[in-house]
PDB file of C-alpha atoms in Angstrom:
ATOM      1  CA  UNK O  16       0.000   0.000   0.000  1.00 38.00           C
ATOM      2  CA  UNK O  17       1.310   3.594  -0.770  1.00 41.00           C
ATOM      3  CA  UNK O  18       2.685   5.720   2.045  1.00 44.00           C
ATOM      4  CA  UNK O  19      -0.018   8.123   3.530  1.00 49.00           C
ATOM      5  CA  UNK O  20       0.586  11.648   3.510  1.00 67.00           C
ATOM      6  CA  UNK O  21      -0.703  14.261   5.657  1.00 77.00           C
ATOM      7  CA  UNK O  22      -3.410  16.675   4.760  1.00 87.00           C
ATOM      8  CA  UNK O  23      -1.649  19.863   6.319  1.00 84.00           C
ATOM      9  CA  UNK O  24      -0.045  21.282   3.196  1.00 87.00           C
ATOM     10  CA  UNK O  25       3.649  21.941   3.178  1.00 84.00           C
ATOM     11  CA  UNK O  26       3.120  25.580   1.532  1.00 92.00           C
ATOM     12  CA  UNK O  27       0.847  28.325   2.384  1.00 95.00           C
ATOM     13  CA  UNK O  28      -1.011  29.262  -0.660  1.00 96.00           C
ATOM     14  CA  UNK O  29      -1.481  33.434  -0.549  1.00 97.00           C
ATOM     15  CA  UNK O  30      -4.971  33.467   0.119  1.00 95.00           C
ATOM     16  CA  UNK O  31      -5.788  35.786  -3.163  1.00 97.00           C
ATOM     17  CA  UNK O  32      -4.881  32.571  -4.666  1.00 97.00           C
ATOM     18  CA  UNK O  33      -7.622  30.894  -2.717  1.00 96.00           C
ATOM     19  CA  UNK O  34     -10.040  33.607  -3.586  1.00 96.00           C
ATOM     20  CA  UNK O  35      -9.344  33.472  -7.014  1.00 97.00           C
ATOM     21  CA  UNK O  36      -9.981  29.474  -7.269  1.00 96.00           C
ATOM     22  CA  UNK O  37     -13.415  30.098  -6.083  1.00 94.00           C
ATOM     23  CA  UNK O  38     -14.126  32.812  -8.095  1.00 94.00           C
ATOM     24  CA  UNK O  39     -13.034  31.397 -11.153  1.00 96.00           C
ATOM     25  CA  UNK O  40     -14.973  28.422 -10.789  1.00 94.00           C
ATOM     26  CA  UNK O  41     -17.835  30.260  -9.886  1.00 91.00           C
ATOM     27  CA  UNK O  42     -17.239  32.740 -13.875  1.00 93.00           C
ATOM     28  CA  UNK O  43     -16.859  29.157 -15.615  1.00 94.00           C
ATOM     29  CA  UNK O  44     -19.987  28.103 -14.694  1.00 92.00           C
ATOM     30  CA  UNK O  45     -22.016  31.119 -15.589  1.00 92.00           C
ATOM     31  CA  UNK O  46     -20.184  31.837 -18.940  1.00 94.00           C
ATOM     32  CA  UNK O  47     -20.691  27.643 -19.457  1.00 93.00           C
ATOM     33  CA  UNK O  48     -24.100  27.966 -18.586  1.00 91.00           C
ATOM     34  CA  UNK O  49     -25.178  31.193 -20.101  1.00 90.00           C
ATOM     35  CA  UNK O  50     -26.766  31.463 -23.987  1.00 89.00           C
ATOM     36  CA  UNK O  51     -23.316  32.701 -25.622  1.00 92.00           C
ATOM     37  CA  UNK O  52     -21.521  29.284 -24.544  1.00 93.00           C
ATOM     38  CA  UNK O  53     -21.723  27.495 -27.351  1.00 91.00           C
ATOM     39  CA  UNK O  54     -22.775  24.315 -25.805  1.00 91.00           C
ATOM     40  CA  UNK O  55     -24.338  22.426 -29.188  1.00 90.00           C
ATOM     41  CA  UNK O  56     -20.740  22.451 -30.907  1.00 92.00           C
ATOM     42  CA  UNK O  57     -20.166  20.363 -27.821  1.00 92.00           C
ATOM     43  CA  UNK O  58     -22.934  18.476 -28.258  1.00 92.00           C
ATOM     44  CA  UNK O  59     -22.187  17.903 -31.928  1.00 93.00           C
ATOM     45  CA  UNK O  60     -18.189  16.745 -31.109  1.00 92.00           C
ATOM     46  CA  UNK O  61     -20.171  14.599 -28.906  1.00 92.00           C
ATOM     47  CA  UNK O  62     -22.188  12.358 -31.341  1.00 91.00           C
ATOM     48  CA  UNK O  63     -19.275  12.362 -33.838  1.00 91.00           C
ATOM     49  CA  UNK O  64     -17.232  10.484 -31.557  1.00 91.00           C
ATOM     50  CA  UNK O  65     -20.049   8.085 -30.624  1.00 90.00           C
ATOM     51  CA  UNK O  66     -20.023   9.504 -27.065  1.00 90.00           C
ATOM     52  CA  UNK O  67     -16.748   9.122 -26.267  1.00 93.00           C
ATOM     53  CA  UNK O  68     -16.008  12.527 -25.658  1.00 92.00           C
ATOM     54  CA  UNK O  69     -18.408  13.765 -23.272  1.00 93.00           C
ATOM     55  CA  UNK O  70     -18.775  17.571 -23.306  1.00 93.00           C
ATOM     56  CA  UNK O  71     -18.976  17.472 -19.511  1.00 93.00           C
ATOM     57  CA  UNK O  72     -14.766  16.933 -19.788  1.00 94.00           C
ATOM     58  CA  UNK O  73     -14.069  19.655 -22.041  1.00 92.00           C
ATOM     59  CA  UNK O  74     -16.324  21.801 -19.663  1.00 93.00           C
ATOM     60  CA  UNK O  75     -14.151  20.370 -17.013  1.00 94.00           C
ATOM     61  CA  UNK O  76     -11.147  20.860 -18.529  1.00 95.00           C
ATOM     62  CA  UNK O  77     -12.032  24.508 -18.940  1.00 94.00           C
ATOM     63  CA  UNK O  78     -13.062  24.601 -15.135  1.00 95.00           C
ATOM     64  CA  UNK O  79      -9.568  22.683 -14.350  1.00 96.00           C
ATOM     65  CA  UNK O  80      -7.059  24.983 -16.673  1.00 96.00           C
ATOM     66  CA  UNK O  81      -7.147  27.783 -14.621  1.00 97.00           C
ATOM     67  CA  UNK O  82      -7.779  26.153 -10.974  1.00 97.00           C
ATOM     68  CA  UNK O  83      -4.619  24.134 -11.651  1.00 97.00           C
ATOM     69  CA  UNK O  84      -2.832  26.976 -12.806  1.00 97.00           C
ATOM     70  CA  UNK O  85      -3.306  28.728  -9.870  1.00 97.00           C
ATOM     71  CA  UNK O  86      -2.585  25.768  -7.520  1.00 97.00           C
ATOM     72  CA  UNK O  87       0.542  24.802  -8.939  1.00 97.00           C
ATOM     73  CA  UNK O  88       1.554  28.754 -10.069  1.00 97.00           C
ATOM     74  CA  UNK O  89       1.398  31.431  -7.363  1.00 98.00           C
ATOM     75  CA  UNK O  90      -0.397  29.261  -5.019  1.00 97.00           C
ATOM     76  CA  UNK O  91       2.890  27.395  -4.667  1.00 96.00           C
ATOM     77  CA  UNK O  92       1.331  23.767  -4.439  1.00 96.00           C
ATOM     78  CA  UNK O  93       3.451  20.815  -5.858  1.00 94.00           C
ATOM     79  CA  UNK O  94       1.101  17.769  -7.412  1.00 95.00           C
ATOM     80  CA  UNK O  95       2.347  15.966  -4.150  1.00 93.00           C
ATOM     81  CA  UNK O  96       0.555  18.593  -2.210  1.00 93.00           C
ATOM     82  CA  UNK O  97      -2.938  17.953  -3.594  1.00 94.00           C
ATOM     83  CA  UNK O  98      -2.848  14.662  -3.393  1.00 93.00           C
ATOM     84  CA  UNK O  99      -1.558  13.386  -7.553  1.00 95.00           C
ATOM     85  CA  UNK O 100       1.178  11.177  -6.537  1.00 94.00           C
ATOM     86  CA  UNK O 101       1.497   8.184  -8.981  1.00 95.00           C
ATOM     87  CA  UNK O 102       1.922   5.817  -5.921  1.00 95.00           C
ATOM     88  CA  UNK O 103      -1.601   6.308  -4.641  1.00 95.00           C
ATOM     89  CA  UNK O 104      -2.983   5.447  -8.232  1.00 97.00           C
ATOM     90  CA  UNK O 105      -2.994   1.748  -8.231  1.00 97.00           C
ATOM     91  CA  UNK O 106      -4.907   1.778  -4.435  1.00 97.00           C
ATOM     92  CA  UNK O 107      -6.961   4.622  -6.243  1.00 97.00           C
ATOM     93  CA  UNK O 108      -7.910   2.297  -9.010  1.00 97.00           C
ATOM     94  CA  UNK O 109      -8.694  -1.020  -7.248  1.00 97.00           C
ATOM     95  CA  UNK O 110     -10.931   0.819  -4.971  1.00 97.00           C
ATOM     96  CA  UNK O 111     -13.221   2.218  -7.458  1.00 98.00           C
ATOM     97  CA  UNK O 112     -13.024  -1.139  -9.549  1.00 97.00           C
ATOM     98  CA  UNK O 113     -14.325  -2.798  -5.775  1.00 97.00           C
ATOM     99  CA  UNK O 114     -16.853  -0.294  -5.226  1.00 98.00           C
ATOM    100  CA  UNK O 115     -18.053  -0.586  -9.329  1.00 97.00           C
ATOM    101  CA  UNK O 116     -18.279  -4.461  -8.352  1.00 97.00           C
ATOM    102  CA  UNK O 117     -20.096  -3.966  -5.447  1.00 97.00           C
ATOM    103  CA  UNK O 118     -22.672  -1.922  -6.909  1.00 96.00           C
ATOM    104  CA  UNK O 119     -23.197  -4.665 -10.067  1.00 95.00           C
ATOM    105  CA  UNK O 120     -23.186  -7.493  -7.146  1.00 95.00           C
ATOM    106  CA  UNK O 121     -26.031  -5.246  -5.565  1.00 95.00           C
ATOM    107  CA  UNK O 122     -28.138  -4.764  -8.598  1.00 94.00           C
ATOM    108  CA  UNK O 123     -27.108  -8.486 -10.376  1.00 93.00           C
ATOM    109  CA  UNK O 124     -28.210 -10.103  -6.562  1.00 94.00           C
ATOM    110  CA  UNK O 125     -32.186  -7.946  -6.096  1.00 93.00           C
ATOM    111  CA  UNK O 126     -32.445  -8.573 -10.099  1.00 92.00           C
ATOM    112  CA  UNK O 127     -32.250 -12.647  -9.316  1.00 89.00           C
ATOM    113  CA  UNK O 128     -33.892 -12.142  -5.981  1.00 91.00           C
ATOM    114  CA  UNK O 129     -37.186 -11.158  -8.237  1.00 89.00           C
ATOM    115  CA  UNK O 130     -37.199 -13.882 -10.609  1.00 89.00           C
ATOM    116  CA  UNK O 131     -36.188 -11.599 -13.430  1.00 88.00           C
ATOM    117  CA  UNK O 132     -33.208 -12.473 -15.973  1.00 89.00           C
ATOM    118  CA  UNK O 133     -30.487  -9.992 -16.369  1.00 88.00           C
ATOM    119  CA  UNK O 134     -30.497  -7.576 -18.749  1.00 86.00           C
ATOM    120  CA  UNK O 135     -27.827  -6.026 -20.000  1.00 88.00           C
ATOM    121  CA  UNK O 136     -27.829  -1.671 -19.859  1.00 87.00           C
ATOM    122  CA  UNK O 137     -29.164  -0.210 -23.379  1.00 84.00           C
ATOM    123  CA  UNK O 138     -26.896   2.377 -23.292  1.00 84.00           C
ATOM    124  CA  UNK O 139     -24.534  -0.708 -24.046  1.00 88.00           C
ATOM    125  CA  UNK O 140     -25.552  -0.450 -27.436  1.00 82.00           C
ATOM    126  CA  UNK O 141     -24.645   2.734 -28.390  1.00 81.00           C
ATOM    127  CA  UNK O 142     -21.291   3.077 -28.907  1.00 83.00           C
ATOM    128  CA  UNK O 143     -19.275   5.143 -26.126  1.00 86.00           C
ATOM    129  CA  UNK O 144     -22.227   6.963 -24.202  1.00 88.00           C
ATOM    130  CA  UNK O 145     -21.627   5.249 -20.492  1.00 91.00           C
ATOM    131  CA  UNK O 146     -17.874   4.578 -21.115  1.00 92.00           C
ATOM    132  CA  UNK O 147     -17.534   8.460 -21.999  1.00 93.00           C
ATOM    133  CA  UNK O 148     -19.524   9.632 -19.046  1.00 94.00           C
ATOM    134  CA  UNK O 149     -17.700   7.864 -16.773  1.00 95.00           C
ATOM    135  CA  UNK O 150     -14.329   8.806 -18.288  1.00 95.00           C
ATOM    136  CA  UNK O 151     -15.383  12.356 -18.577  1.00 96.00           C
ATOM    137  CA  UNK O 152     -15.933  12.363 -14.915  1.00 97.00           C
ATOM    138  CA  UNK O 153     -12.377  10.131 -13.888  1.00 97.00           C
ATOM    139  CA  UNK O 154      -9.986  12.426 -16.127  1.00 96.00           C
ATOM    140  CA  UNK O 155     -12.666  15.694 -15.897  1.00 96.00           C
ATOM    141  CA  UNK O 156     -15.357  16.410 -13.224  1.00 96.00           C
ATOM    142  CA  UNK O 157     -14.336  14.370 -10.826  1.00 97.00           C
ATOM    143  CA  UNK O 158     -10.653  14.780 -11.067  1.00 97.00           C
ATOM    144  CA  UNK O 159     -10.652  18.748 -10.578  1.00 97.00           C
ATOM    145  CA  UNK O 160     -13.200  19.284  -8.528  1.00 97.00           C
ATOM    146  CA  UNK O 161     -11.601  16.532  -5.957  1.00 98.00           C
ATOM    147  CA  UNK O 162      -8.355  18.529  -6.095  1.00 97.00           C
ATOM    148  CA  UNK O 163      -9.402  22.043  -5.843  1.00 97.00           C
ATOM    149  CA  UNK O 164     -12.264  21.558  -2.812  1.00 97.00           C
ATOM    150  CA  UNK O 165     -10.824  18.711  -0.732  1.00 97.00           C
ATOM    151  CA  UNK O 166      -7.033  18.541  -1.695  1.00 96.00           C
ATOM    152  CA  UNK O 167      -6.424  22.507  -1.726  1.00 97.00           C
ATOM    153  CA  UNK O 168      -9.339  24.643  -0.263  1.00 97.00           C
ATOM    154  CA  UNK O 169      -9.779  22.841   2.677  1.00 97.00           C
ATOM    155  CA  UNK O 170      -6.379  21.504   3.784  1.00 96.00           C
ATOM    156  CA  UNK O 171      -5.724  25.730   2.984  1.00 96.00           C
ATOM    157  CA  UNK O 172      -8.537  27.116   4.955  1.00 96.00           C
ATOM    158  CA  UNK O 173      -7.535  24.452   8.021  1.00 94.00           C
ATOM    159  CA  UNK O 174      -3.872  25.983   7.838  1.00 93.00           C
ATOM    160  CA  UNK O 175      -5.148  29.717   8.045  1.00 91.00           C
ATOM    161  CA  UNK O 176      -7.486  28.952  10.928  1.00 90.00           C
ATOM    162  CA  UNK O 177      -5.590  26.648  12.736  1.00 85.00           C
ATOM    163  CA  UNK O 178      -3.282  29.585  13.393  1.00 84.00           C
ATOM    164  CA  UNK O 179      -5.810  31.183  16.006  1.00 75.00           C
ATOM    165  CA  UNK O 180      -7.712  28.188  16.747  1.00 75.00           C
ATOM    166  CA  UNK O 181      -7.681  24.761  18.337  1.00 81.00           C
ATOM    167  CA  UNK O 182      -7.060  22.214  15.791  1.00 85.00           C
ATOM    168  CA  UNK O 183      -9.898  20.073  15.148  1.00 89.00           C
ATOM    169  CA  UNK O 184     -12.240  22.982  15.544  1.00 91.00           C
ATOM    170  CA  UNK O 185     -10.334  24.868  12.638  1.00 92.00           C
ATOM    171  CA  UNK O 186     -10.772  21.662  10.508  1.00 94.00           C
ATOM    172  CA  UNK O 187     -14.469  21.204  10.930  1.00 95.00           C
ATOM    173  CA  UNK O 188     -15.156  25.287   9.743  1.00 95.00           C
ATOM    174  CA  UNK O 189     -12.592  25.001   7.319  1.00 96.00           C
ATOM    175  CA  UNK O 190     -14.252  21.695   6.430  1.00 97.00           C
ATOM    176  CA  UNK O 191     -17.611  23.502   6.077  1.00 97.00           C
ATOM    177  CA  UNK O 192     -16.702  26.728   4.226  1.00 97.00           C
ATOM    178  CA  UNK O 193     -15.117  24.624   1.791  1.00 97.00           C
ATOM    179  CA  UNK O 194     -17.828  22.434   0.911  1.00 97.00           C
ATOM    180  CA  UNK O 195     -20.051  25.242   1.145  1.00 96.00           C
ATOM    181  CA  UNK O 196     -18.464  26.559  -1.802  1.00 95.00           C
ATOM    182  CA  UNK O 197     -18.370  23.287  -3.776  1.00 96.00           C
ATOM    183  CA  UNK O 198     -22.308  23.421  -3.242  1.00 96.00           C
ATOM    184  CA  UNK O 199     -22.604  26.627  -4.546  1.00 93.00           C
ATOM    185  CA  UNK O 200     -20.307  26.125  -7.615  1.00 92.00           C
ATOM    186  CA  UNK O 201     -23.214  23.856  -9.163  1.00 93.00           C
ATOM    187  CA  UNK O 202     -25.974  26.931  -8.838  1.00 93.00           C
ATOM    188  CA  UNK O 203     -25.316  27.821 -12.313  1.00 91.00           C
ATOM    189  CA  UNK O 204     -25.363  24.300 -13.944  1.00 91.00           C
ATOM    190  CA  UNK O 205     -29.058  23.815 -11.907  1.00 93.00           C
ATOM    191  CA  UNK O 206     -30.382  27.263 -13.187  1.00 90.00           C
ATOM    192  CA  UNK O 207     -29.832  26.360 -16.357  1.00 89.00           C
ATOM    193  CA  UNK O 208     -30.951  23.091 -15.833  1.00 88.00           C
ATOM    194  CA  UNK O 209     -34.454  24.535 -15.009  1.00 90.00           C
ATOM    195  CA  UNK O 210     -34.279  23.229 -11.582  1.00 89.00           C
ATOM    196  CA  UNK O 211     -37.283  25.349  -9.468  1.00 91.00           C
ATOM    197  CA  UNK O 212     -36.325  27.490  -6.216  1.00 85.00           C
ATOM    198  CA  UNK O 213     -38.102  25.373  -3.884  1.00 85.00           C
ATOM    199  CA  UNK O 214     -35.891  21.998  -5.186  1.00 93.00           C
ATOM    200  CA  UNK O 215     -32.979  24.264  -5.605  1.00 94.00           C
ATOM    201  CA  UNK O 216     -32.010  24.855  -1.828  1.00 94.00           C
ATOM    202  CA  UNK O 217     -32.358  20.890  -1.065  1.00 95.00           C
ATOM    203  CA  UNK O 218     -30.252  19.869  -4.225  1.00 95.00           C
ATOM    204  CA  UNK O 219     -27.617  22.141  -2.557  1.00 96.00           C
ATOM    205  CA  UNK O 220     -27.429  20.885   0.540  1.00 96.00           C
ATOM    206  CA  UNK O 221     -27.103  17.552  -0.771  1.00 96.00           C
ATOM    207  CA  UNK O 222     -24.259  18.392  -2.857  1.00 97.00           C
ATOM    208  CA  UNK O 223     -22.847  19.820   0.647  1.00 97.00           C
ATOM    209  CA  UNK O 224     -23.521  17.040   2.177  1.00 97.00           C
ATOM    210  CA  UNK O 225     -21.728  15.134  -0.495  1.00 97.00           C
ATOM    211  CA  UNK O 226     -18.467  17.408  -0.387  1.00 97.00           C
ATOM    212  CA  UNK O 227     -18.143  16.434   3.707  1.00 97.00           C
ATOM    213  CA  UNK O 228     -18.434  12.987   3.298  1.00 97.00           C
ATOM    214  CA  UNK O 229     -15.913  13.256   0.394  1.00 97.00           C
ATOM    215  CA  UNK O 230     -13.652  14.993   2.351  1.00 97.00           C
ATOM    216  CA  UNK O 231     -13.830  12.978   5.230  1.00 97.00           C
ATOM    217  CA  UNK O 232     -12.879  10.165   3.286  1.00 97.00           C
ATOM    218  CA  UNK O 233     -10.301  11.198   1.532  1.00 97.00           C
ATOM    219  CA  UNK O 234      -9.075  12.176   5.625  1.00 95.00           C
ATOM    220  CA  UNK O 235      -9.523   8.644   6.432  1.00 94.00           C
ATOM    221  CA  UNK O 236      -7.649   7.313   3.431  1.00 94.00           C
ATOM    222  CA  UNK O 237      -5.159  10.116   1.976  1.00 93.00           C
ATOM    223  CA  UNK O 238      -5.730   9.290  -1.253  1.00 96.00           C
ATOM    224  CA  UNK O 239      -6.831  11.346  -3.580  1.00 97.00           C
ATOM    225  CA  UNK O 240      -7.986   9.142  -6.553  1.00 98.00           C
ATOM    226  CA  UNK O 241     -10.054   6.999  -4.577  1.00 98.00           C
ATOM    227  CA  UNK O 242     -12.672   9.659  -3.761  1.00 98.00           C
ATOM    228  CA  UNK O 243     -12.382  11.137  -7.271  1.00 98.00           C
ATOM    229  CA  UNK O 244     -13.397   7.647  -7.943  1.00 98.00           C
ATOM    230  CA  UNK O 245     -16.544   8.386  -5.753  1.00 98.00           C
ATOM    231  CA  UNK O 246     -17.776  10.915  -7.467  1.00 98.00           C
ATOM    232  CA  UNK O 247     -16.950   9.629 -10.753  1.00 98.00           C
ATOM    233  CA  UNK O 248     -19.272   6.564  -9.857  1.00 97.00           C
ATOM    234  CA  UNK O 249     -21.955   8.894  -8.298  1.00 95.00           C
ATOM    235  CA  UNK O 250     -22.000  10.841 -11.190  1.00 95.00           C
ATOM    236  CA  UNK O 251     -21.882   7.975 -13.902  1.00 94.00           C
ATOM    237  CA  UNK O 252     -22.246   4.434 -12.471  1.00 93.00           C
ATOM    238  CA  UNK O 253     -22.142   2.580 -15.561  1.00 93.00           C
ATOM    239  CA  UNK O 254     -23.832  -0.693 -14.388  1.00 94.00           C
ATOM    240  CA  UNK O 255     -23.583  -3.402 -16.768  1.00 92.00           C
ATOM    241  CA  UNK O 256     -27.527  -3.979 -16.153  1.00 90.00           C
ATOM    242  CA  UNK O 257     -30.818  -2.448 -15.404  1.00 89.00           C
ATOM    243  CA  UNK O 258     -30.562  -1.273 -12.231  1.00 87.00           C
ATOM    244  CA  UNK O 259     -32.931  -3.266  -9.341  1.00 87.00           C
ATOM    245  CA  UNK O 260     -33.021  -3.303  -5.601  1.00 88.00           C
ATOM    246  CA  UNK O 261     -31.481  -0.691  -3.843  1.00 90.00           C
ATOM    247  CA  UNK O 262     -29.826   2.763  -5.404  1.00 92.00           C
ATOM    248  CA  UNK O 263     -26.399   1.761  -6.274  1.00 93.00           C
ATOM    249  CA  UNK O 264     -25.025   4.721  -5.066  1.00 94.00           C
ATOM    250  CA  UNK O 265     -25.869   3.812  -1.407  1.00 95.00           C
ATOM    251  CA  UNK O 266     -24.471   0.385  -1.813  1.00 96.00           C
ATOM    252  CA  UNK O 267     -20.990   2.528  -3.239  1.00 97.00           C
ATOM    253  CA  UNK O 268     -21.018   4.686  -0.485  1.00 96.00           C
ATOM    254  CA  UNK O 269     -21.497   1.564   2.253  1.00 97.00           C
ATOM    255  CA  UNK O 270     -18.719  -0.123   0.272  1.00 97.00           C
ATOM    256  CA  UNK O 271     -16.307   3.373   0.035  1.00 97.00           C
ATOM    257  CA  UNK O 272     -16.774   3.677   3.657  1.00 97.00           C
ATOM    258  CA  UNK O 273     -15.802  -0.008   4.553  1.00 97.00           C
ATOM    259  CA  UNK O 274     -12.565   0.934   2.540  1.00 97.00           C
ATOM    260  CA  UNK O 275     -11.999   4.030   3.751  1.00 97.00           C
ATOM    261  CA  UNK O 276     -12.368   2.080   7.799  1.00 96.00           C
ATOM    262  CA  UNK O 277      -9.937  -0.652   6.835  1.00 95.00           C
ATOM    263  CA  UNK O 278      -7.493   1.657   5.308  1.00 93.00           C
ATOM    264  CA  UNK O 279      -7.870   4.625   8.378  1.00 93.00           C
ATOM    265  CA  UNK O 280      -7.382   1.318  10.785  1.00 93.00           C
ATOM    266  CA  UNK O 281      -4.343   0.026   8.670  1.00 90.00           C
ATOM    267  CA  UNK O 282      -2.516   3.676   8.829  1.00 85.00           C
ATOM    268  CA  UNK O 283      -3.146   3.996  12.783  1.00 85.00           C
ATOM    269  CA  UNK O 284      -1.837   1.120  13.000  1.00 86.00           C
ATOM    270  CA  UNK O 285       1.235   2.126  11.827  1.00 80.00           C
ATOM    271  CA  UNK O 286       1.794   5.297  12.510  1.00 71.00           C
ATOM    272  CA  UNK O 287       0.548   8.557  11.387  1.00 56.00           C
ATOM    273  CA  UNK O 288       3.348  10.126   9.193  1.00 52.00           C
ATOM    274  CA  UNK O 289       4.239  14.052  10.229  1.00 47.00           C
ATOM    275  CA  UNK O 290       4.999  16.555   8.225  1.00 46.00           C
ATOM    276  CA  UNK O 291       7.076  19.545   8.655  1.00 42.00           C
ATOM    277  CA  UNK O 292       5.775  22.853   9.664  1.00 47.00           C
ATOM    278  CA  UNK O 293       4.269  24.768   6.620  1.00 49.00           C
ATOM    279  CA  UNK O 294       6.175  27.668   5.524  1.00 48.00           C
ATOM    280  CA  UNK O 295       4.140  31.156   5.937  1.00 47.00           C
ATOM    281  CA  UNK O 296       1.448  32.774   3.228  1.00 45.00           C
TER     282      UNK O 296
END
């Protein structure tokens, strides 16, 4: 298993850095999701590929080109510091591939459990359409917005407030202003969406609710690809058939958090690694 690393960053990003992250995210998402994005040449790219390339990761990749740049630039991050170390990949990998398994055992178990025969997904048939949404959230979606609100913001926000505050409660606002923010990123997309006001404040606080459990698991685990395989399976499970019995995405999260307990026990076992003092914003 990879070596665990630990969440306080070695580097103070300046916190206009910070700032900027947010606010950037925020602009993509209204100029994505505003009438003078051109959203159908997208669309078209989309069905000349056969769904393999999903708009949702160029519209990531958009989203990602300038939170990374400001990570890695003047907010003075290494990839090591937000969690994209090649060593965690493999452990990344096999957990999503357990908690895919999990969720086809689920749905493969309730089908037989009714008498019914399998039946294989008909989005099977056409071409790239689940393959692409899932890889458009693994190298898109998922992958940035894992870094940016649980690898930087809120290891970032801990740092600043840990510096007048006792640790864990420091964690737990930095914890919630982060997530906060990776709620309110997604107003734009459900806007557009057509979502009404009196769904919209519910959808947000389960996307909250989301971002803290994400977070906390990528705490228990330090690694940074298996929660980005999370939320790439929340996103787009690509079952193999019709889904039956319970939502799949309960049985993933009851098998991420199984993971995430073995691995947390594993680490305390030996050891939690330290990490030198950061240096100052």
């Amino acid at each position: 298993m990879h070596t665990a690393r630990s969440l306080l960053p070695a580097t103070a990003s300046p916190s206009w850095t910070l700032a900027a992250g947010v606010a950037y995210s925020i602009a993509v998402g209204l100029f994505v999701f505003s009438p003078v994005f051109p959203m159908h040449r997208l669309q078209g790219l989309h069905q000349a590929t056969g769904g393999w390339v999903n708009p949702t990761l160029l519209l990531a990749a958009l989203l990602g080109t300038g939170t990374f740049f400001l990570a890695l630039g003047p907010g003075r991050q290494r990839p090591t510091d937000l969690g994209l170390r090649w060593a965690a990949l493999p452990f990344g990998l096999a957990a999503t591939f357990a908690m895919w398994l999990a969720m086809n055992a689920s749905t493969a178990w309730a089908t037989h459990a009714e008498g019914l025969r399998l039946a294989l997904q008909a989005d099977w048939s056409s071409g790239g359409l689940l393959p692409g949404r899932l890889l458009a959230q693994l190298l898109g979606t998922a992958l940035v917005e894992e870094t940016v609100f649980r690898a930087w913001l809120w290891p970032q926000l801990a740092l600043r407030l840990g510096r007048g505050a006792p640790r864990w409660p420091a964690w737990a606002a930095a914890l919630l202003a982060s997530q906060a923010a990776f709620a309110l990123l997604h107003v734009p997309m459900l806007l557009s969406a057509g979502t009404p006001g009196s769904a919209l404040a519910g959808v947000l606080v389960n996307l909250f609710v989301f971002g803290v459990v994400a977070a906390l698991l990528y705490a228990a685990t330090r690694n940074l690809f298996f929660v980005v395989g999370l939320h790439a399976l929340g996103n787009a499970p690509t079952l193999l058939v019709e889904v039956r019995g319970p939502a799949p995405t309960l049985v993933m999260l009851g098998a991420a958090i199984l993971i995430a307990a073995g691995t947390y026990a594993a680490r305390r076992r030996r050891g939690l690694p330290r990490r030198a003092q950061p240096a100052g914003a």
